[in-house]
Amino acid sequence: WPPMGLLLLLLLCVSGLQAEGESEEQKCLQEGRNLTVTCPYNINKYAFSLKAWQRVRSDGSLETLVITETRNADLNVAQAGRYLLEDYPTEAIIKVTMTGLQRGDAGLYQCVIHLTSQNLVILHHRIRLVQCSGDVPALIFVACGFILNKGLVFSVLFVLLRKSRPQVHGQT
Ligand SMILES: *[C@@H]1O[C@H](CO)[C@@H](O)[C@H](O)[C@H]1NC(C)=O
């Protein structure tokens, strides 16, 4: 019956996603579309630092896709192929645009403050691009991420467990 199905789904969510940590945000990869990500940063510390957009490979190694080369006070723009990075120091945000998304773009990404190649500050949530169209597991994955991010899963589990617990200490 539905509550048990929901319970199983939530358990799957928890077991499948607990390894991911809470610092990830899942997004559907929509082929042909553009992806825009905004990463806020600490203006006092990093207004004049270089900023980069990186892909985190499955082995954990990093690939810098685009990196700023200027340290202007108002706007720094860098473009490399389909990757555009705009740094607005006055607003303390980085805006990254990936144009013309492709299947192969699925994966994990991060905005970083690039102090040196060995000294990076990871900003905001990392972004995980997931293939969604017609793919039920990926949809569940994204839905799970959403639920977990909202911190609802444990309260829902708690309610369900309470409801399904047999009344052991009934009337005497
Ligand atoms: C994606 O971005 C490019 C460059 O800014 C723009 O020319 C194009 O119209 C955008 N495509 C979509 C689907 O928004």
PDB file of C-alpha atoms and ligand atoms in Angstrom, residues 32-34 99, ligand 1:
ATOM      1  CA  GLY A  32      20.461  21.769 -25.745  1.00  0.00           C
ATOM      2  CA  ARG A  33      19.552  24.098 -22.891  1.00  0.00           C
ATOM      3  CA  ASN A  34      21.825  26.464 -21.007  1.00  0.00           C
ATOM      4  CA  THR A  99      25.609  26.670 -23.082  1.00  0.00           C
TER       5      THR A  99
HETATM    6  C1  LIG B   1      22.200  29.970 -24.460  1.00  0.00           C
HETATM    7  O1  LIG B   1      23.138  31.009 -24.313  1.00  0.00           O
HETATM    8  C2  LIG B   1      23.586  31.529 -25.546  1.00  0.00           C
HETATM    9  C3  LIG B   1      24.721  32.495 -25.262  1.00  0.00           C
HETATM   10  O2  LIG B   1      24.382  33.385 -24.244  1.00  0.00           O
HETATM   11  C4  LIG B   1      22.420  32.192 -26.263  1.00  0.00           C
HETATM   12  O3  LIG B   1      22.827  32.709 -27.502  1.00  0.00           O
HETATM   13  C5  LIG B   1      21.338  31.139 -26.469  1.00  0.00           C
HETATM   14  O4  LIG B   1      20.204  31.746 -27.030  1.00  0.00           O
HETATM   15  C6  LIG B   1      20.967  30.458 -25.176  1.00  0.00           C
HETATM   16  N1  LIG B   1      20.091  29.333 -25.452  1.00  0.00           N
HETATM   17  C7  LIG B   1      18.999  29.076 -24.742  1.00  0.00           C
HETATM   18  C8  LIG B   1      18.257  27.850 -25.116  1.00  0.00           C
HETATM   19  O5  LIG B   1      18.641  29.792 -23.819  1.00  0.00           O
END
